[in-house]
PDB file of C-alpha atoms and ligand atoms in Angstrom:
ATOM      1  CA  MET A   1     109.110-131.254  59.213  1.00 53.00           C
ATOM      2  CA  ASP A   2     112.694-130.922  60.250  1.00 56.00           C
ATOM      3  CA  GLU A   3     112.959-132.757  63.514  1.00 62.00           C
ATOM      4  CA  ASP A   4     116.343-131.426  64.525  1.00 67.00           C
ATOM      5  CA  ASN A   5     115.595-128.077  66.092  1.00 88.00           C
ATOM      6  CA  ILE A   6     112.234-129.011  67.472  1.00 97.00           C
ATOM      7  CA  ILE A   7     111.265-128.368  71.050  1.00 98.00           C
ATOM      8  CA  ARG A   8     109.711-131.537  72.400  1.00 98.00           C
ATOM      9  CA  SER A   9     107.144-130.760  75.142  1.00 98.00           C
ATOM     10  CA  PRO A  10     108.385-132.762  78.167  1.00 98.00           C
ATOM     11  CA  ASP A  11     105.107-134.760  78.354  1.00 98.00           C
ATOM     12  CA  THR A  12     105.751-136.270  75.020  1.00 98.00           C
ATOM     13  CA  SER A  13     108.659-138.241  76.537  1.00 98.00           C
ATOM     14  CA  ARG A  14     106.593-139.995  79.124  1.00 98.00           C
ATOM     15  CA  ALA A  15     106.272-143.758  78.962  1.00 98.00           C
ATOM     16  CA  ASN A  16     102.430-143.439  79.218  1.00 98.00           C
ATOM     17  CA  ARG A  17     101.447-140.293  77.408  1.00 98.00           C
ATOM     18  CA  VAL A  18      97.704-140.465  78.162  1.00 98.00           C
ATOM     19  CA  PRO A  19      96.696-138.655  81.411  1.00 98.00           C
ATOM     20  CA  PRO A  20      94.124-140.206  83.718  1.00 98.00           C
ATOM     21  CA  GLY A  21      90.508-140.135  82.444  1.00 98.00           C
ATOM     22  CA  GLN A  22      91.525-139.218  78.813  1.00 98.00           C
ATOM     23  CA  LYS A  23      90.911-141.189  75.574  1.00 98.00           C
ATOM     24  CA  LEU A  24      92.983-140.958  72.378  1.00 98.00           C
ATOM     25  CA  THR A  25      91.572-139.630  69.179  1.00 98.00           C
ATOM     26  CA  ASN A  26      93.142-139.057  65.771  1.00 97.00           C
ATOM     27  CA  LYS A  27      90.515-136.445  64.908  1.00 97.00           C
ATOM     28  CA  PHE A  28      91.018-132.812  65.712  1.00 98.00           C
ATOM     29  CA  PRO A  29      87.676-131.674  67.300  1.00 97.00           C
ATOM     30  CA  VAL A  30      86.765-127.964  67.166  1.00 98.00           C
ATOM     31  CA  LEU A  31      85.629-126.434  70.470  1.00 97.00           C
ATOM     32  CA  HIS A  32      84.973-122.883  71.502  1.00 97.00           C
ATOM     33  CA  TYR A  33      82.367-120.473  72.877  1.00 97.00           C
ATOM     34  CA  GLY A  34      80.562-118.410  70.252  1.00 97.00           C
ATOM     35  CA  SER A  35      81.270-118.342  66.522  1.00 97.00           C
ATOM     36  CA  VAL A  36      84.563-118.332  64.447  1.00 98.00           C
ATOM     37  CA  PRO A  37      85.582-114.616  64.108  1.00 98.00           C
ATOM     38  CA  LYS A  38      86.209-113.205  60.605  1.00 96.00           C
ATOM     39  CA  ILE A  39      89.705-111.794  60.841  1.00 97.00           C
ATOM     40  CA  ASP A  40      90.743-108.952  58.504  1.00 97.00           C
ATOM     41  CA  ILE A  41      94.574-109.410  58.408  1.00 98.00           C
ATOM     42  CA  ASN A  42      95.038-105.757  57.371  1.00 98.00           C
ATOM     43  CA  GLN A  43      93.294-104.591  60.547  1.00 98.00           C
ATOM     44  CA  TRP A  44      94.777-107.344  62.870  1.00 98.00           C
ATOM     45  CA  LYS A  45      96.867-106.159  65.777  1.00 98.00           C
ATOM     46  CA  PHE A  46      98.761-107.864  68.574  1.00 98.00           C
ATOM     47  CA  SER A  47      99.172-105.823  71.685  1.00 98.00           C
ATOM     48  CA  ILE A  48     101.384-106.068  74.713  1.00 99.00           C
ATOM     49  CA  THR A  49      99.850-104.169  77.640  1.00 99.00           C
ATOM     50  CA  GLY A  50      99.650-103.815  81.372  1.00 99.00           C
ATOM     51  CA  LEU A  51     102.755-104.012  83.571  1.00 99.00           C
ATOM     52  CA  VAL A  52     105.380-103.294  80.890  1.00 99.00           C
ATOM     53  CA  GLU A  53     107.727-100.271  80.654  1.00 98.00           C
ATOM     54  CA  LYS A  54     106.185 -99.394  77.242  1.00 98.00           C
ATOM     55  CA  GLU A  55     103.055-100.842  75.738  1.00 98.00           C
ATOM     56  CA  ARG A  56     103.348-102.054  72.177  1.00 98.00           C
ATOM     57  CA  GLN A  57     101.284-103.062  69.205  1.00 98.00           C
ATOM     58  CA  LEU A  58     102.429-105.153  66.276  1.00 98.00           C
ATOM     59  CA  ASN A  59     100.623-105.321  62.956  1.00 98.00           C
ATOM     60  CA  PHE A  60     100.418-108.612  61.045  1.00 98.00           C
ATOM     61  CA  THR A  61     103.518-107.955  58.944  1.00 98.00           C
ATOM     62  CA  GLU A  62     105.521-107.222  62.044  1.00 98.00           C
ATOM     63  CA  PHE A  63     104.268-110.378  63.806  1.00 98.00           C
ATOM     64  CA  VAL A  64     104.966-112.571  60.812  1.00 98.00           C
ATOM     65  CA  GLY A  65     108.549-111.346  60.875  1.00 98.00           C
ATOM     66  CA  LEU A  66     109.236-112.553  64.383  1.00 98.00           C
ATOM     67  CA  LYS A  67     111.637-115.418  64.949  1.00 98.00           C
ATOM     68  CA  ARG A  68     109.912-118.768  65.248  1.00 98.00           C
ATOM     69  CA  VAL A  69     110.210-122.129  67.087  1.00 98.00           C
ATOM     70  CA  LYS A  70     108.838-125.540  66.321  1.00 98.00           C
ATOM     71  CA  VAL A  71     107.113-127.521  69.104  1.00 98.00           C
ATOM     72  CA  LEU A  72     105.986-131.087  69.378  1.00 98.00           C
ATOM     73  CA  SER A  73     103.172-131.455  71.844  1.00 98.00           C
ATOM     74  CA  ASP A  74     100.267-133.607  73.007  1.00 98.00           C
ATOM     75  CA  ILE A  75      96.779-132.136  73.331  1.00 98.00           C
ATOM     76  CA  HIS A  76      94.575-132.923  76.365  1.00 98.00           C
ATOM     77  CA  CYS A  77      91.053-131.455  76.237  1.00 98.00           C
ATOM     78  CA  VAL A  78      89.111-131.358  79.467  1.00 97.00           C
ATOM     79  CA  THR A  79      86.172-133.030  77.646  1.00 96.00           C
ATOM     80  CA  THR A  80      88.460-136.165  77.738  1.00 98.00           C
ATOM     81  CA  TRP A  81      89.942-136.394  74.291  1.00 98.00           C
ATOM     82  CA  SER A  82      93.668-136.446  73.844  1.00 98.00           C
ATOM     83  CA  LYS A  83      95.607-136.155  70.612  1.00 98.00           C
ATOM     84  CA  LEU A  84      99.307-137.070  70.454  1.00 98.00           C
ATOM     85  CA  ASP A  85     102.190-135.731  68.294  1.00 98.00           C
ATOM     86  CA  ASN A  86     101.030-132.304  67.198  1.00 98.00           C
ATOM     87  CA  HIS A  87     103.491-130.038  65.346  1.00 98.00           C
ATOM     88  CA  TRP A  88     103.265-126.328  65.896  1.00 98.00           C
ATOM     89  CA  GLU A  89     105.324-123.401  64.629  1.00 98.00           C
ATOM     90  CA  GLY A  90     105.350-119.736  65.534  1.00 98.00           C
ATOM     91  CA  PRO A  91     107.028-117.240  67.951  1.00 98.00           C
ATOM     92  CA  SER A  92     107.874-118.550  71.388  1.00 98.00           C
ATOM     93  CA  THR A  93     106.306-116.664  74.243  1.00 98.00           C
ATOM     94  CA  SER A  94     109.890-115.709  75.289  1.00 98.00           C
ATOM     95  CA  ILE A  95     109.775-113.279  72.225  1.00 98.00           C
ATOM     96  CA  ILE A  96     107.639-110.980  74.443  1.00 98.00           C
ATOM     97  CA  LYS A  97     110.630-110.377  76.697  1.00 98.00           C
ATOM     98  CA  GLU A  98     112.483-108.960  73.670  1.00 98.00           C
ATOM     99  CA  LEU A  99     109.525-106.773  72.555  1.00 98.00           C
ATOM    100  CA  ALA A 100     108.696-105.314  75.895  1.00 98.00           C
ATOM    101  CA  GLU A 101     110.323-104.867  79.306  1.00 98.00           C
ATOM    102  CA  ILE A 102     108.061-106.580  81.790  1.00 98.00           C
ATOM    103  CA  LYS A 103     107.842-104.901  85.207  1.00 98.00           C
ATOM    104  CA  THR A 104     108.891-106.979  88.195  1.00 98.00           C
ATOM    105  CA  ALA A 105     105.409-106.354  89.702  1.00 98.00           C
ATOM    106  CA  ALA A 106     103.975-108.513  86.923  1.00 99.00           C
ATOM    107  CA  LYS A 107     103.140-112.072  88.146  1.00 99.00           C
ATOM    108  CA  PHE A 108     100.366-113.226  85.779  1.00 99.00           C
ATOM    109  CA  VAL A 109      99.282-112.713  82.238  1.00 99.00           C
ATOM    110  CA  VAL A 110      95.867-112.376  80.690  1.00 99.00           C
ATOM    111  CA  ILE A 111      95.712-113.678  77.090  1.00 99.00           C
ATOM    112  CA  HIS A 112      93.193-111.682  75.064  1.00 98.00           C
ATOM    113  CA  ALA A 113      91.424-113.115  72.060  1.00 98.00           C
ATOM    114  CA  ALA A 114      88.897-111.979  69.490  1.00 98.00           C
ATOM    115  CA  GLY A 115      85.323-111.405  70.851  1.00 95.00           C
ATOM    116  CA  GLY A 116      86.491-110.639  74.305  1.00 97.00           C
ATOM    117  CA  PHE A 117      87.698-114.181  75.219  1.00 98.00           C
ATOM    118  CA  THR A 118      90.434-114.352  77.823  1.00 98.00           C
ATOM    119  CA  THR A 119      92.468-116.970  79.714  1.00 98.00           C
ATOM    120  CA  ASN A 120      94.978-116.495  82.516  1.00 98.00           C
ATOM    121  CA  LEU A 121      98.320-117.978  83.331  1.00 99.00           C
ATOM    122  CA  SER A 122     101.101-117.503  85.886  1.00 99.00           C
ATOM    123  CA  LEU A 123     104.287-116.118  84.278  1.00 99.00           C
ATOM    124  CA  PRO A 124     106.172-119.368  84.942  1.00 98.00           C
ATOM    125  CA  ASN A 125     103.468-121.298  83.036  1.00 98.00           C
ATOM    126  CA  PHE A 126     103.431-118.723  80.223  1.00 99.00           C
ATOM    127  CA  PHE A 127     107.142-118.745  79.818  1.00 98.00           C
ATOM    128  CA  GLU A 128     107.548-122.606  79.793  1.00 98.00           C
ATOM    129  CA  PRO A 129     109.956-123.245  76.858  1.00 98.00           C
ATOM    130  CA  ASP A 130     107.245-125.236  74.950  1.00 98.00           C
ATOM    131  CA  VAL A 131     104.626-122.453  75.020  1.00 99.00           C
ATOM    132  CA  LEU A 132     104.202-120.561  71.712  1.00 99.00           C
ATOM    133  CA  PHE A 133     102.024-118.353  69.623  1.00 99.00           C
ATOM    134  CA  ALA A 134     101.303-120.869  66.914  1.00 99.00           C
ATOM    135  CA  MET A 135     100.700-119.695  63.374  1.00 98.00           C
ATOM    136  CA  ASN A 136     101.249-123.048  61.601  1.00 98.00           C
ATOM    137  CA  TYR A 137      99.844-126.509  62.454  1.00 98.00           C
ATOM    138  CA  GLU A 138     101.385-129.492  60.658  1.00 98.00           C
ATOM    139  CA  ASP A 139     103.279-127.052  58.299  1.00 98.00           C
ATOM    140  CA  LYS A 140     100.197-125.228  57.229  1.00 98.00           C
ATOM    141  CA  PRO A 141      98.671-121.920  58.470  1.00 98.00           C
ATOM    142  CA  LEU A 142      96.052-122.528  61.170  1.00 98.00           C
ATOM    143  CA  SER A 143      92.568-123.048  59.826  1.00 98.00           C
ATOM    144  CA  PRO A 144      90.024-120.434  60.856  1.00 98.00           C
ATOM    145  CA  GLU A 145      88.252-122.723  63.281  1.00 98.00           C
ATOM    146  CA  HIS A 146      91.510-123.708  64.987  1.00 98.00           C
ATOM    147  CA  GLY A 147      92.586-120.083  65.591  1.00 98.00           C
ATOM    148  CA  TYR A 148      93.858-118.352  62.419  1.00 98.00           C
ATOM    149  CA  PRO A 149      96.025-116.338  62.411  1.00 98.00           C
ATOM    150  CA  VAL A 150      97.569-116.853  65.884  1.00 98.00           C
ATOM    151  CA  ARG A 151      96.737-119.127  68.743  1.00 98.00           C
ATOM    152  CA  LEU A 152      98.495-119.738  72.088  1.00 99.00           C
ATOM    153  CA  VAL A 153      99.558-123.330  72.666  1.00 99.00           C
ATOM    154  CA  VAL A 154     100.218-124.287  76.298  1.00 99.00           C
ATOM    155  CA  PRO A 155     101.152-128.064  75.933  1.00 98.00           C
ATOM    156  CA  GLN A 156     101.392-128.922  79.635  1.00 98.00           C
ATOM    157  CA  LEU A 157      97.952-127.694  80.595  1.00 98.00           C
ATOM    158  CA  TYR A 158      94.417-128.659  79.437  1.00 98.00           C
ATOM    159  CA  PHE A 159      93.650-127.243  75.994  1.00 98.00           C
ATOM    160  CA  TRP A 160      91.294-124.554  77.137  1.00 98.00           C
ATOM    161  CA  LYS A 161      94.337-122.457  78.066  1.00 98.00           C
ATOM    162  CA  SER A 162      95.400-122.508  74.407  1.00 98.00           C
ATOM    163  CA  ALA A 163      93.448-119.477  73.331  1.00 98.00           C
ATOM    164  CA  LYS A 164      92.486-119.224  69.656  1.00 98.00           C
ATOM    165  CA  TRP A 165      92.443-115.926  67.638  1.00 98.00           C
ATOM    166  CA  VAL A 166      94.828-114.219  70.109  1.00 98.00           C
ATOM    167  CA  THR A 167      94.938-110.433  69.982  1.00 98.00           C
ATOM    168  CA  GLY A 168      97.333-109.646  72.768  1.00 98.00           C
ATOM    169  CA  VAL A 169      98.854-110.258  76.208  1.00 99.00           C
ATOM    170  CA  GLU A 170      98.306-108.160  79.340  1.00 99.00           C
ATOM    171  CA  PHE A 171     100.637-108.399  82.241  1.00 99.00           C
ATOM    172  CA  VAL A 172      99.069-108.039  85.745  1.00 99.00           C
ATOM    173  CA  ALA A 173     100.057-108.225  89.384  1.00 99.00           C
ATOM    174  CA  GLN A 174      97.069-110.240  90.615  1.00 98.00           C
ATOM    175  CA  ASP A 175      95.507-113.264  88.898  1.00 98.00           C
ATOM    176  CA  ILE A 176      92.378-112.504  86.908  1.00 98.00           C
ATOM    177  CA  LEU A 177      90.158-115.475  86.005  1.00 98.00           C
ATOM    178  CA  GLY A 178      89.638-115.964  82.301  1.00 98.00           C
ATOM    179  CA  PHE A 179      86.485-116.951  80.426  1.00 98.00           C
ATOM    180  CA  TRP A 180      86.443-120.723  81.136  1.00 98.00           C
ATOM    181  CA  GLU A 181      88.084-120.242  84.487  1.00 98.00           C
ATOM    182  CA  SER A 182      85.115-118.150  85.586  1.00 98.00           C
ATOM    183  CA  ASN A 183      82.698-120.658  84.176  1.00 97.00           C
ATOM    184  CA  GLY A 184      83.668-123.680  86.263  1.00 98.00           C
ATOM    185  CA  TYR A 185      86.956-124.824  84.872  1.00 98.00           C
ATOM    186  CA  ASN A 186      90.035-125.114  87.167  1.00 98.00           C
ATOM    187  CA  ASN A 187      92.265-122.078  87.418  1.00 98.00           C
ATOM    188  CA  HIS A 188      95.413-124.076  86.680  1.00 98.00           C
ATOM    189  CA  GLY A 189      94.415-127.155  84.554  1.00 98.00           C
ATOM    190  CA  ASP A 190      97.227-129.765  84.955  1.00 98.00           C
ATOM    191  CA  PRO A 191      95.858-132.836  83.092  1.00 98.00           C
ATOM    192  CA  TRP A 192      98.188-135.226  85.025  1.00 98.00           C
ATOM    193  CA  ARG A 193      96.580-134.102  88.317  1.00 98.00           C
ATOM    194  CA  GLU A 194      93.078-133.998  86.667  1.00 98.00           C
ATOM    195  CA  GLU A 195      92.662-130.325  87.562  1.00 98.00           C
ATOM    196  CA  ARG A 196      89.453-130.210  85.443  1.00 98.00           C
ATOM    197  CA  TYR A 197      86.933-128.129  87.323  1.00 97.00           C
ATOM    198  CA  SER A 198      86.980-125.610  90.144  1.00 94.00           C
TER     199      SER A 198
HETATM  200  N1  MTE B 201      89.226-117.728  71.596  1.00 62.76           N
HETATM  201  C1  MTE B 201      88.975-118.852  72.181  1.00 62.76           C
HETATM  202  N2  MTE B 201      89.903-119.787  72.364  1.00 62.76           N
HETATM  203  C2  MTE B 201      89.632-121.000  72.871  1.00 62.76           C
HETATM  204  C3  MTE B 201      88.295-121.322  73.311  1.00 62.76           C
HETATM  205  C4  MTE B 201      87.302-120.314  73.159  1.00 62.76           C
HETATM  206  O1  MTE B 201      86.122-120.523  73.511  1.00 62.76           O
HETATM  207  N3  MTE B 201      87.590-119.120  72.589  1.00 62.76           N
HETATM  208  N4  MTE B 201      88.061-122.531  73.890  1.00 62.76           N
HETATM  209  C5  MTE B 201      89.183-123.310  74.319  1.00 62.76           C
HETATM  210  C6  MTE B 201      88.837-124.702  74.521  1.00 62.76           C
HETATM  211  S1  MTE B 201      87.749-125.051  75.784  1.00 62.76           S
HETATM  212  C7  MTE B 201      89.415-125.720  73.819  1.00 62.76           C
HETATM  213  S2  MTE B 201      89.159-127.304  74.176  1.00 62.76           S
HETATM  214  C8  MTE B 201      90.301-125.453  72.709  1.00 62.76           C
HETATM  215  C9  MTE B 201      89.828-126.182  71.444  1.00 62.76           C
HETATM  216  O2  MTE B 201      90.777-125.895  70.399  1.00 62.76           O
HETATM  217  P1  MTE B 201      90.464-126.561  68.958  1.00 62.76           P
HETATM  218  O3  MTE B 201      89.107-126.105  68.532  1.00 62.76           O
HETATM  219  O4  MTE B 201      91.587-126.098  68.127  1.00 62.76           O
HETATM  220  O5  MTE B 201      90.473-128.061  69.179  1.00 62.76           O
HETATM  221  O6  MTE B 201      90.301-124.054  72.407  1.00 62.76           O
HETATM  222  C10 MTE B 201      90.416-123.221  73.470  1.00 62.76           C
HETATM  223  N5  MTE B 201      90.610-121.844  73.017  1.00 62.76           N
HETATM  224 MO1   MO B 202      87.671-127.381  76.053  1.00 62.76          MO
END
């Protein structure tokens, strides 16, 4: 991979890259609730809804055409495995600001994924420069179990915020707990502060 124009997630520059209570693995475990959805790329839609001037839907061809960034990140799963030096590629979350005008009343975003899965983020967390809608992992399209065709990657928070099989983003004024956040996980999820459970 071309290392020149890569966005390095800030945590990859720490002297000690392993947060408290975490153990390194070279494997890439698969974790999610339910089963891997079967995605028909011809039917696939990405929607931008909620507190925006005009709601939008993009089909797969339109989404594939969006400008992309490359990100280097570390993964920290709340179940205590961490995996360093992951390369992702896809549209930055900042692309949403070019696709839709977000109303000033919007303070949080709900990420929607196949099968009704959701996760929630504050707008500052969502728009961190290292957050992206990943389509490629290590220069190859995501595998179905890791979120094909599009997953969110939020490098600075525990990996449950990195929703797989993303279908859209919804801007809201009040925070709305997502799936894992309503099932005992912390609402924020900073691995360096061990914000694991609520
Ligand atoms: N759609 C969806 N995305 C999800 C989840 C889920 O249940 N559904 N689980 C999260 C959790 S808890 C983790 S740890 C990571 C695991 O990602 P991986 O299978 O690529 O390692 O996906 C996150 N994204
Ligand atoms: Mo997880």
